[in-house]
PDB file of C-alpha atoms in Angstrom:
ATOM      1  CA  MET V   1      62.674 197.806 379.207  1.00  0.00           C
ATOM      2  CA  LYS V   2      65.741 195.587 377.922  1.00  0.00           C
ATOM      3  CA  THR V   3      69.261 197.780 377.525  1.00  0.00           C
ATOM      4  CA  VAL V   4      71.633 196.196 374.946  1.00  0.00           C
ATOM      5  CA  VAL V   5      74.930 197.912 374.201  1.00  0.00           C
ATOM      6  CA  SER V   6      77.502 197.379 371.361  1.00  0.00           C
ATOM      7  CA  VAL V   7      81.110 198.129 372.351  1.00  0.00           C
ATOM      8  CA  SER V   8      82.985 198.989 369.102  1.00  0.00           C
ATOM      9  CA  LEU V   9      86.429 198.833 368.260  1.00  0.00           C
ATOM     10  CA  GLY V  10      85.165 201.211 365.394  1.00  0.00           C
ATOM     11  CA  SER V  11      85.379 205.187 365.142  1.00  0.00           C
ATOM     12  CA  SER V  12      83.067 206.703 367.514  1.00  0.00           C
ATOM     13  CA  SER V  13      81.526 209.359 364.945  1.00  0.00           C
ATOM     14  CA  ARG V  14      79.306 206.244 364.275  1.00  0.00           C
ATOM     15  CA  ASP V  15      77.685 205.816 367.312  1.00  0.00           C
ATOM     16  CA  HIS V  16      74.109 205.622 367.567  1.00  0.00           C
ATOM     17  CA  ARG V  17      71.192 204.912 369.957  1.00  0.00           C
ATOM     18  CA  ALA V  18      67.601 203.889 369.214  1.00  0.00           C
ATOM     19  CA  ALA V  19      64.438 202.815 370.971  1.00  0.00           C
ATOM     20  CA  VAL V  20      62.514 199.610 369.514  1.00  0.00           C
ATOM     21  CA  GLU V  21      60.096 197.081 370.145  1.00  0.00           C
ATOM     22  CA  LEU V  22      60.848 193.588 369.725  1.00  0.00           C
ATOM     23  CA  LEU V  23      58.089 191.154 370.394  1.00  0.00           C
ATOM     24  CA  GLY V  24      56.138 193.262 372.576  1.00  0.00           C
ATOM     25  CA  GLU V  25      59.027 194.334 374.912  1.00  0.00           C
ATOM     26  CA  GLU V  26      60.851 197.804 374.470  1.00  0.00           C
ATOM     27  CA  PHE V  27      64.824 197.867 373.956  1.00  0.00           C
ATOM     28  CA  ASP V  28      67.188 200.856 374.327  1.00  0.00           C
ATOM     29  CA  ILE V  29      69.952 199.853 371.798  1.00  0.00           C
ATOM     30  CA  ALA V  30      73.305 201.436 371.823  1.00  0.00           C
ATOM     31  CA  ARG V  31      76.489 201.529 369.924  1.00  0.00           C
ATOM     32  CA  ILE V  32      79.447 203.094 371.478  1.00  0.00           C
ATOM     33  CA  GLY V  33      82.909 203.329 369.250  1.00  0.00           C
ATOM     34  CA  MET V  34      86.365 202.797 370.950  1.00  0.00           C
ATOM     35  CA  ASP V  35      88.202 204.241 368.232  1.00  0.00           C
ATOM     36  CA  GLY V  36      90.417 201.607 367.707  1.00  0.00           C
ATOM     37  CA  SER V  37      91.400 200.953 371.358  1.00  0.00           C
ATOM     38  CA  ILE V  38      91.660 197.286 372.818  1.00  0.00           C
ATOM     39  CA  ASP V  39      92.384 198.580 376.356  1.00  0.00           C
ATOM     40  CA  ARG V  40      89.313 201.377 376.472  1.00  0.00           C
ATOM     41  CA  ALA V  41      87.150 198.430 374.977  1.00  0.00           C
ATOM     42  CA  ALA V  42      87.904 195.827 377.280  1.00  0.00           C
ATOM     43  CA  THR V  43      87.599 198.594 380.326  1.00  0.00           C
ATOM     44  CA  LYS V  44      84.201 199.846 378.811  1.00  0.00           C
ATOM     45  CA  LEU V  45      83.043 196.237 379.028  1.00  0.00           C
ATOM     46  CA  ARG V  46      84.025 195.345 382.720  1.00  0.00           C
ATOM     47  CA  GLU V  47      81.696 198.503 383.407  1.00  0.00           C
ATOM     48  CA  LEU V  48      78.719 197.213 381.557  1.00  0.00           C
ATOM     49  CA  ASP V  49      78.959 193.553 382.860  1.00  0.00           C
ATOM     50  CA  ALA V  50      76.103 192.816 384.962  1.00  0.00           C
ATOM     51  CA  THR V  51      74.563 196.542 384.363  1.00  0.00           C
ATOM     52  CA  VAL V  52      72.769 195.999 381.112  1.00  0.00           C
ATOM     53  CA  ASP V  53      70.728 192.530 379.330  1.00  0.00           C
ATOM     54  CA  ALA V  54      73.221 191.837 376.735  1.00  0.00           C
ATOM     55  CA  ILE V  55      76.590 193.184 375.199  1.00  0.00           C
ATOM     56  CA  GLY V  56      77.778 193.433 371.528  1.00  0.00           C
ATOM     57  CA  LEU V  57      81.508 193.214 370.475  1.00  0.00           C
ATOM     58  CA  GLY V  58      81.627 195.256 367.290  1.00  0.00           C
ATOM     59  CA  GLY V  59      84.338 196.194 365.095  1.00  0.00           C
ATOM     60  CA  ILE V  60      85.830 192.777 365.797  1.00  0.00           C
ATOM     61  CA  ASP V  61      85.429 189.019 365.742  1.00  0.00           C
ATOM     62  CA  VAL V  62      86.075 186.432 368.235  1.00  0.00           C
ATOM     63  CA  TYR V  63      85.550 183.339 365.827  1.00  0.00           C
ATOM     64  CA  LEU V  64      85.893 183.089 361.977  1.00  0.00           C
ATOM     65  CA  TYR V  65      84.655 180.219 360.089  1.00  0.00           C
ATOM     66  CA  ALA V  66      85.428 178.102 357.387  1.00  0.00           C
ATOM     67  CA  GLY V  67      83.551 174.882 356.431  1.00  0.00           C
ATOM     68  CA  THR V  68      83.097 173.147 359.613  1.00  0.00           C
ATOM     69  CA  LYS V  69      86.244 174.685 361.215  1.00  0.00           C
ATOM     70  CA  ARG V  70      86.168 177.877 363.784  1.00  0.00           C
ATOM     71  CA  TYR V  71      89.065 179.584 364.445  1.00  0.00           C
ATOM     72  CA  ALA V  72      89.494 182.300 367.489  1.00  0.00           C
ATOM     73  CA  LEU V  73      90.831 185.537 367.322  1.00  0.00           C
ATOM     74  CA  ARG V  74      93.524 186.509 370.276  1.00  0.00           C
ATOM     75  CA  ASP V  75      91.897 190.190 370.850  1.00  0.00           C
ATOM     76  CA  GLY V  76      88.572 188.723 370.272  1.00  0.00           C
ATOM     77  CA  LEU V  77      88.873 186.404 372.977  1.00  0.00           C
ATOM     78  CA  ARG V  78      90.599 188.883 375.395  1.00  0.00           C
ATOM     79  CA  LEU V  79      87.188 191.091 374.657  1.00  0.00           C
ATOM     80  CA  LEU V  80      84.927 188.128 374.987  1.00  0.00           C
ATOM     81  CA  GLU V  81      86.733 187.019 378.537  1.00  0.00           C
ATOM     82  CA  ALA V  82      86.467 190.759 380.166  1.00  0.00           C
ATOM     83  CA  VAL V  83      82.694 190.018 380.324  1.00  0.00           C
ATOM     84  CA  LYS V  84      81.820 187.596 383.277  1.00  0.00           C
ATOM     85  CA  GLN V  85      78.227 187.995 383.885  1.00  0.00           C
ATOM     86  CA  THR V  86      76.123 189.322 381.148  1.00  0.00           C
ATOM     87  CA  PRO V  87      75.431 187.881 377.675  1.00  0.00           C
ATOM     88  CA  VAL V  88      77.519 188.807 375.427  1.00  0.00           C
ATOM     89  CA  ALA V  89      77.977 188.222 371.618  1.00  0.00           C
ATOM     90  CA  ASP V  90      79.909 189.042 368.497  1.00  0.00           C
ATOM     91  CA  GLY V  91      77.406 188.464 365.804  1.00  0.00           C
ATOM     92  CA  SER V  92      79.121 185.567 364.501  1.00  0.00           C
ATOM     93  CA  GLY V  93      76.368 183.036 365.323  1.00  0.00           C
ATOM     94  CA  LEU V  94      73.576 185.118 363.843  1.00  0.00           C
ATOM     95  CA  LYS V  95      75.687 185.591 360.677  1.00  0.00           C
ATOM     96  CA  ASN V  96      75.286 181.659 360.065  1.00  0.00           C
ATOM     97  CA  THR V  97      71.159 182.447 360.201  1.00  0.00           C
ATOM     98  CA  LEU V  98      70.404 185.872 359.204  1.00  0.00           C
ATOM     99  CA  GLU V  99      72.534 186.492 356.545  1.00  0.00           C
ATOM    100  CA  ARG V 100      71.528 182.797 354.542  1.00  0.00           C
ATOM    101  CA  GLU V 101      67.927 184.024 354.905  1.00  0.00           C
ATOM    102  CA  ALA V 102      69.274 187.349 353.265  1.00  0.00           C
ATOM    103  CA  ILE V 103      70.333 185.295 350.304  1.00  0.00           C
ATOM    104  CA  ARG V 104      66.919 183.240 350.155  1.00  0.00           C
ATOM    105  CA  PHE V 105      65.217 187.151 350.370  1.00  0.00           C
ATOM    106  CA  LEU V 106      67.253 188.143 347.225  1.00  0.00           C
ATOM    107  CA  GLN V 107      66.012 185.356 345.357  1.00  0.00           C
ATOM    108  CA  ASP V 108      62.783 185.039 346.209  1.00  0.00           C
ATOM    109  CA  GLU V 109      61.116 187.840 347.455  1.00  0.00           C
ATOM    110  CA  LEU V 110      63.269 190.488 345.134  1.00  0.00           C
ATOM    111  CA  GLU V 111      63.759 188.128 342.454  1.00  0.00           C
ATOM    112  CA  VAL V 112      67.339 188.885 342.141  1.00  0.00           C
ATOM    113  CA  PRO V 113      68.691 185.962 339.765  1.00  0.00           C
ATOM    114  CA  LEU V 114      71.978 184.317 341.163  1.00  0.00           C
ATOM    115  CA  ARG V 115      72.858 181.460 339.097  1.00  0.00           C
ATOM    116  CA  GLY V 116      76.161 182.816 337.306  1.00  0.00           C
ATOM    117  CA  ARG V 117      75.824 186.071 338.822  1.00  0.00           C
ATOM    118  CA  LYS V 118      79.578 187.237 339.508  1.00  0.00           C
ATOM    119  CA  VAL V 119      79.803 188.402 343.138  1.00  0.00           C
ATOM    120  CA  LEU V 120      82.902 189.889 344.985  1.00  0.00           C
ATOM    121  CA  MET V 121      82.704 188.447 348.540  1.00  0.00           C
ATOM    122  CA  VAL V 122      84.944 191.003 350.261  1.00  0.00           C
ATOM    123  CA  SER V 123      85.568 189.007 353.416  1.00  0.00           C
ATOM    124  CA  ALA V 124      84.114 185.024 353.565  1.00  0.00           C
ATOM    125  CA  LEU V 125      85.759 184.362 356.903  1.00  0.00           C
ATOM    126  CA  ASP V 126      83.425 186.650 359.038  1.00  0.00           C
ATOM    127  CA  ARG V 127      80.405 186.024 356.972  1.00  0.00           C
ATOM    128  CA  PHE V 128      80.877 182.214 356.001  1.00  0.00           C
ATOM    129  CA  GLY V 129      77.137 181.337 355.841  1.00  0.00           C
ATOM    130  CA  MET V 130      76.601 184.302 353.617  1.00  0.00           C
ATOM    131  CA  ALA V 131      79.474 183.116 351.357  1.00  0.00           C
ATOM    132  CA  GLN V 132      78.438 179.781 351.472  1.00  0.00           C
ATOM    133  CA  ALA V 133      74.593 180.419 350.495  1.00  0.00           C
ATOM    134  CA  LEU V 134      75.658 182.587 347.273  1.00  0.00           C
ATOM    135  CA  VAL V 135      77.898 179.542 346.426  1.00  0.00           C
ATOM    136  CA  ASP V 136      74.767 177.048 346.974  1.00  0.00           C
ATOM    137  CA  ALA V 137      72.771 179.393 344.907  1.00  0.00           C
ATOM    138  CA  GLY V 138      75.018 179.530 341.794  1.00  0.00           C
ATOM    139  CA  ALA V 139      76.879 182.805 341.952  1.00  0.00           C
ATOM    140  CA  ASP V 140      80.317 182.706 340.621  1.00  0.00           C
ATOM    141  CA  VAL V 141      81.735 184.260 343.935  1.00  0.00           C
ATOM    142  CA  LEU V 142      85.351 185.824 344.170  1.00  0.00           C
ATOM    143  CA  PHE V 143      86.786 185.258 347.986  1.00  0.00           C
ATOM    144  CA  GLY V 144      88.724 188.775 348.351  1.00  0.00           C
ATOM    145  CA  ASP V 145      89.844 187.767 352.059  1.00  0.00           C
ATOM    146  CA  PHE V 146      93.667 188.211 350.823  1.00  0.00           C
ATOM    147  CA  ILE V 147      92.821 191.161 348.669  1.00  0.00           C
ATOM    148  CA  PHE V 148      91.011 193.450 351.792  1.00  0.00           C
ATOM    149  CA  ALA V 149      92.368 191.963 354.848  1.00  0.00           C
ATOM    150  CA  LEU V 150      95.733 191.543 353.840  1.00  0.00           C
ATOM    151  CA  ASP V 151      96.373 193.561 351.063  1.00  0.00           C
ATOM    152  CA  LEU V 152      97.611 190.878 348.702  1.00  0.00           C
ATOM    153  CA  ASP V 153      96.375 190.508 345.041  1.00  0.00           C
ATOM    154  CA  LYS V 154      95.345 186.761 345.473  1.00  0.00           C
ATOM    155  CA  PRO V 155      91.720 186.365 344.612  1.00  0.00           C
ATOM    156  CA  VAL V 156      90.298 182.777 345.559  1.00  0.00           C
ATOM    157  CA  ARG V 157      87.510 181.619 343.279  1.00  0.00           C
ATOM    158  CA  SER V 158      86.461 178.154 344.863  1.00  0.00           C
ATOM    159  CA  LEU V 159      84.886 177.266 348.241  1.00  0.00           C
ATOM    160  CA  GLY V 160      87.369 174.439 348.440  1.00  0.00           C
ATOM    161  CA  GLU V 161      90.388 176.740 348.082  1.00  0.00           C
ATOM    162  CA  PHE V 162      89.252 178.936 350.249  1.00  0.00           C
ATOM    163  CA  GLU V 163      88.726 176.610 352.705  1.00  0.00           C
ATOM    164  CA  GLN V 164      92.470 175.109 352.275  1.00  0.00           C
ATOM    165  CA  LEU V 165      93.942 178.270 352.422  1.00  0.00           C
ATOM    166  CA  ALA V 166      92.097 179.352 355.679  1.00  0.00           C
ATOM    167  CA  GLU V 167      93.280 176.187 357.408  1.00  0.00           C
ATOM    168  CA  ARG V 168      97.001 176.626 356.117  1.00  0.00           C
ATOM    169  CA  TYR V 169      97.104 180.423 357.528  1.00  0.00           C
ATOM    170  CA  LEU V 170      94.717 180.930 359.833  1.00  0.00           C
ATOM    171  CA  PRO V 171      95.912 179.242 362.973  1.00  0.00           C
ATOM    172  CA  ASP V 172      99.105 181.776 362.922  1.00  0.00           C
ATOM    173  CA  ALA V 173      97.243 184.830 361.575  1.00  0.00           C
ATOM    174  CA  CYS V 174      94.592 184.955 364.603  1.00  0.00           C
ATOM    175  CA  LYS V 175      97.412 185.484 366.750  1.00  0.00           C
ATOM    176  CA  LEU V 176      98.176 188.895 365.140  1.00  0.00           C
ATOM    177  CA  PRO V 177      96.468 192.187 366.671  1.00  0.00           C
ATOM    178  CA  PHE V 178      92.921 192.587 365.107  1.00  0.00           C
ATOM    179  CA  GLN V 179      94.160 195.942 363.555  1.00  0.00           C
ATOM    180  CA  PHE V 180      96.690 194.378 361.161  1.00  0.00           C
ATOM    181  CA  PHE V 181      93.393 192.899 359.253  1.00  0.00           C
ATOM    182  CA  TYR V 182      90.498 195.427 359.706  1.00  0.00           C
ATOM    183  CA  PRO V 183      89.964 199.170 359.456  1.00  0.00           C
ATOM    184  CA  THR V 184      89.251 200.159 363.269  1.00  0.00           C
ATOM    185  CA  GLY V 185      88.699 203.515 364.806  1.00  0.00           C
ATOM    186  CA  LYS V 186      89.642 206.551 362.745  1.00  0.00           C
ATOM    187  CA  LYS V 187      90.756 204.534 359.689  1.00  0.00           C
ATOM    188  CA  GLN V 188      86.890 203.907 359.344  1.00  0.00           C
ATOM    189  CA  ASP V 189      86.504 207.881 358.788  1.00  0.00           C
ATOM    190  CA  ARG V 190      89.192 208.318 356.143  1.00  0.00           C
ATOM    191  CA  PRO V 191      88.416 208.568 352.522  1.00  0.00           C
ATOM    192  CA  PRO V 192      88.585 205.032 350.653  1.00  0.00           C
ATOM    193  CA  GLN V 193      92.068 204.544 349.166  1.00  0.00           C
ATOM    194  CA  PRO V 194      90.998 203.051 345.491  1.00  0.00           C
ATOM    195  CA  LYS V 195      93.090 199.820 344.791  1.00  0.00           C
ATOM    196  CA  TYR V 196      92.072 196.616 343.075  1.00  0.00           C
ATOM    197  CA  PRO V 197      89.293 198.305 340.847  1.00  0.00           C
ATOM    198  CA  GLU V 198      89.328 195.370 338.516  1.00  0.00           C
ATOM    199  CA  TYR V 199      87.530 193.040 341.182  1.00  0.00           C
ATOM    200  CA  TYR V 200      84.887 195.665 341.790  1.00  0.00           C
ATOM    201  CA  ALA V 201      84.464 196.471 338.098  1.00  0.00           C
ATOM    202  CA  GLU V 202      83.509 192.475 337.251  1.00  0.00           C
ATOM    203  CA  ALA V 203      81.226 191.970 339.910  1.00  0.00           C
ATOM    204  CA  ASP V 204      77.592 192.471 339.749  1.00  0.00           C
ATOM    205  CA  ILE V 205      77.104 192.157 343.489  1.00  0.00           C
ATOM    206  CA  ILE V 206      79.574 193.618 346.042  1.00  0.00           C
ATOM    207  CA  ALA V 207      78.865 191.647 349.375  1.00  0.00           C
ATOM    208  CA  GLY V 208      80.261 191.430 352.820  1.00  0.00           C
ATOM    209  CA  ASP V 209      81.562 193.850 355.796  1.00  0.00           C
ATOM    210  CA  PHE V 210      81.079 197.526 354.837  1.00  0.00           C
ATOM    211  CA  HIS V 211      84.504 198.376 356.128  1.00  0.00           C
ATOM    212  CA  PHE V 212      86.277 196.005 354.057  1.00  0.00           C
ATOM    213  CA  MET V 213      84.584 196.953 350.678  1.00  0.00           C
ATOM    214  CA  ARG V 214      85.028 201.019 351.489  1.00  0.00           C
ATOM    215  CA  GLN V 215      88.892 200.871 352.012  1.00  0.00           C
ATOM    216  CA  PHE V 216      89.940 200.203 348.367  1.00  0.00           C
ATOM    217  CA  MET V 217      86.382 201.606 346.850  1.00  0.00           C
ATOM    218  CA  PRO V 218      86.732 203.190 343.164  1.00  0.00           C
ATOM    219  CA  GLU V 219      85.308 206.535 342.565  1.00  0.00           C
ATOM    220  CA  ARG V 220      82.378 204.792 340.504  1.00  0.00           C
ATOM    221  CA  LEU V 221      80.112 201.614 341.002  1.00  0.00           C
ATOM    222  CA  ASP V 222      77.692 202.060 338.512  1.00  0.00           C
ATOM    223  CA  GLY V 223      74.563 199.838 338.447  1.00  0.00           C
ATOM    224  CA  LYS V 224      76.491 197.589 341.295  1.00  0.00           C
ATOM    225  CA  VAL V 225      74.265 195.961 343.938  1.00  0.00           C
ATOM    226  CA  VAL V 226      75.622 195.960 347.403  1.00  0.00           C
ATOM    227  CA  LEU V 227      75.156 193.482 350.044  1.00  0.00           C
ATOM    228  CA  THR V 228      75.941 194.638 353.723  1.00  0.00           C
ATOM    229  CA  ASN V 229      75.793 195.234 357.332  1.00  0.00           C
ATOM    230  CA  THR V 230      76.214 198.517 359.231  1.00  0.00           C
ATOM    231  CA  VAL V 231      75.813 201.320 357.277  1.00  0.00           C
ATOM    232  CA  THR V 232      75.059 205.010 358.447  1.00  0.00           C
ATOM    233  CA  ALA V 233      73.053 207.814 356.590  1.00  0.00           C
ATOM    234  CA  GLY V 234      76.678 209.301 355.257  1.00  0.00           C
ATOM    235  CA  ASP V 235      77.532 205.620 353.913  1.00  0.00           C
ATOM    236  CA  ILE V 236      74.211 205.579 351.985  1.00  0.00           C
ATOM    237  CA  GLU V 237      74.632 209.145 350.199  1.00  0.00           C
ATOM    238  CA  GLU V 238      78.305 207.875 349.659  1.00  0.00           C
ATOM    239  CA  LEU V 239      77.040 204.811 347.742  1.00  0.00           C
ATOM    240  CA  ARG V 240      74.666 206.881 346.096  1.00  0.00           C
ATOM    241  CA  SER V 241      77.220 209.051 344.564  1.00  0.00           C
ATOM    242  CA  ARG V 242      79.350 206.441 343.202  1.00  0.00           C
ATOM    243  CA  GLY V 243      76.462 205.129 341.288  1.00  0.00           C
ATOM    244  CA  VAL V 244      75.418 202.082 343.326  1.00  0.00           C
ATOM    245  CA  ALA V 245      72.083 201.415 342.258  1.00  0.00           C
ATOM    246  CA  ARG V 246      70.681 199.129 345.050  1.00  0.00           C
ATOM    247  CA  LEU V 247      71.729 198.830 348.669  1.00  0.00           C
ATOM    248  CA  ILE V 248      70.659 195.740 350.842  1.00  0.00           C
ATOM    249  CA  THR V 249      71.546 195.639 354.479  1.00  0.00           C
ATOM    250  CA  THR V 250      71.008 192.268 356.188  1.00  0.00           C
ATOM    251  CA  THR V 251      69.810 194.060 359.158  1.00  0.00           C
ATOM    252  CA  PRO V 252      67.040 196.517 359.410  1.00  0.00           C
ATOM    253  CA  ASP V 253      66.531 199.900 359.985  1.00  0.00           C
ATOM    254  CA  PHE V 254      66.482 200.620 363.756  1.00  0.00           C
ATOM    255  CA  GLY V 255      66.162 204.581 364.293  1.00  0.00           C
ATOM    256  CA  GLY V 256      67.564 205.774 361.152  1.00  0.00           C
ATOM    257  CA  ARG V 257      70.278 203.196 360.389  1.00  0.00           C
ATOM    258  CA  SER V 258      71.382 199.534 360.414  1.00  0.00           C
ATOM    259  CA  PHE V 259      73.002 198.378 363.446  1.00  0.00           C
ATOM    260  CA  GLY V 260      75.821 195.447 362.867  1.00  0.00           C
ATOM    261  CA  THR V 261      74.798 191.850 363.479  1.00  0.00           C
ATOM    262  CA  ASN V 262      76.470 191.989 366.993  1.00  0.00           C
ATOM    263  CA  VAL V 263      74.157 194.236 367.981  1.00  0.00           C
ATOM    264  CA  ILE V 264      70.901 192.026 366.766  1.00  0.00           C
ATOM    265  CA  GLU V 265      72.659 189.072 368.045  1.00  0.00           C
ATOM    266  CA  ALA V 266      72.942 190.681 371.547  1.00  0.00           C
ATOM    267  CA  ALA V 267      69.134 191.633 371.469  1.00  0.00           C
ATOM    268  CA  LEU V 268      68.389 188.073 370.657  1.00  0.00           C
ATOM    269  CA  LEU V 269      70.571 186.574 373.644  1.00  0.00           C
ATOM    270  CA  ALA V 270      68.505 189.231 375.884  1.00  0.00           C
ATOM    271  CA  ILE V 271      65.158 187.699 374.655  1.00  0.00           C
ATOM    272  CA  LEU V 272      66.314 183.860 374.979  1.00  0.00           C
ATOM    273  CA  ARG V 273      67.677 184.423 378.353  1.00  0.00           C
ATOM    274  CA  LYS V 274      70.844 182.269 377.607  1.00  0.00           C
ATOM    275  CA  PRO V 275      74.566 182.706 377.145  1.00  0.00           C
ATOM    276  CA  TRP V 276      75.815 182.865 374.129  1.00  0.00           C
ATOM    277  CA  SER V 277      77.454 179.730 374.440  1.00  0.00           C
ATOM    278  CA  GLU V 278      74.255 177.614 375.026  1.00  0.00           C
ATOM    279  CA  VAL V 279      72.333 179.473 371.918  1.00  0.00           C
ATOM    280  CA  THR V 280      71.540 177.186 369.088  1.00  0.00           C
ATOM    281  CA  ASP V 281      70.723 177.733 365.542  1.00  0.00           C
ATOM    282  CA  ALA V 282      67.585 176.681 366.147  1.00  0.00           C
ATOM    283  CA  ASP V 283      67.006 179.316 368.981  1.00  0.00           C
ATOM    284  CA  TYR V 284      67.998 181.836 366.559  1.00  0.00           C
ATOM    285  CA  ALA V 285      65.903 180.598 363.788  1.00  0.00           C
ATOM    286  CA  GLY V 286      62.637 180.841 366.075  1.00  0.00           C
ATOM    287  CA  VAL V 287      63.175 184.152 367.409  1.00  0.00           C
ATOM    288  CA  LEU V 288      63.942 185.493 364.057  1.00  0.00           C
ATOM    289  CA  GLN V 289      60.884 183.708 362.503  1.00  0.00           C
ATOM    290  CA  ALA V 290      58.834 185.123 365.361  1.00  0.00           C
ATOM    291  CA  LEU V 291      60.219 188.763 364.887  1.00  0.00           C
ATOM    292  CA  ALA V 292      60.236 188.514 360.901  1.00  0.00           C
ATOM    293  CA  LEU V 293      62.938 190.528 360.486  1.00  0.00           C
ATOM    294  CA  LYS V 294      63.680 191.420 357.065  1.00  0.00           C
ATOM    295  CA  PRO V 295      66.673 192.700 354.990  1.00  0.00           C
ATOM    296  CA  ARG V 296      66.761 196.539 354.696  1.00  0.00           C
ATOM    297  CA  VAL V 297      66.332 197.543 350.385  1.00  0.00           C
ATOM    298  CA  ILE V 298      67.258 200.992 349.400  1.00  0.00           C
ATOM    299  CA  GLU V 299      66.752 202.247 345.498  1.00  0.00           C
ATOM    300  CA  LEU V 300      69.702 204.556 345.317  1.00  0.00           C
ATOM    301  CA  GLN V 301      68.994 205.798 341.753  1.00  0.00           C
ATOM    302  CA  ALA V 302      66.225 207.278 340.363  1.00  0.00           C
ATOM    303  CA  HIS V 303      65.582 204.192 338.238  1.00  0.00           C
ATOM    304  CA  PRO V 304      64.949 201.041 340.280  1.00  0.00           C
ATOM    305  CA  ILE V 305      66.814 198.207 338.576  1.00  0.00           C
ATOM    306  CA  ALA V 306      64.853 195.055 337.925  1.00  0.00           C
ATOM    307  CA  GLY V 307      66.598 191.755 339.072  1.00  0.00           C
TER     308      GLY V 307
END
């Protein structure tokens, strides 16, 4: 049996463990929340090093992407460097393959027309593959990175402008504590603080990291499609109560919930038996094809939406 552990800066209330079979091999997969503490996360990573088959870094990114450029976050690098022997990943490598495939799945298998569809991409920096695939599909995408990461009312509506702003601001911003950008620890448990409702209201599809979209989520999201990553049973019911019509998670159901991309990427590292730095997009694509993983689709209202 292979063991994969995600050490997350998120709330411990979202911890989960599941036994799954991948390519004929049993996996014990667990997520452990550190309630926002970088120090505790680094200590846990050092404890796990050389004792498990692969490790995921959850609730934080090591690298952010915009166009062809990669930006390293100070706190993410600190956690990455705490692990010396075990393969470790933050999910960013897999996002570029798995989440692009999710957009194809929307169009081809769910028959969701994307051309001209209004999409609120709450954060493109940590899911650039998804954002680029949506733009390539003809969607009208609003990039909400400044709005939802920095709480600045600065919508960006073109990929070119987004890449220019990233190049201008990210080198300095990446030196700041990660909690400055992203709700970690107990902040993930507090109720949403509604703000910027107009951007939610105009969107047909709300896409990206769940915690980014939830922190300012309005009371009603009637008829919306949500495309996201990690959700618990409680998150699903919350979205249902707000009127969301369809929920799509880019990762499948493992033991009653979807894990983050960092967990799936760590599992792939255990299968590939390669360090993260040596894995290519082709490696990921080959294993994903063999696994035949598909997004999880949940119709949240009594009458499923068409397209």
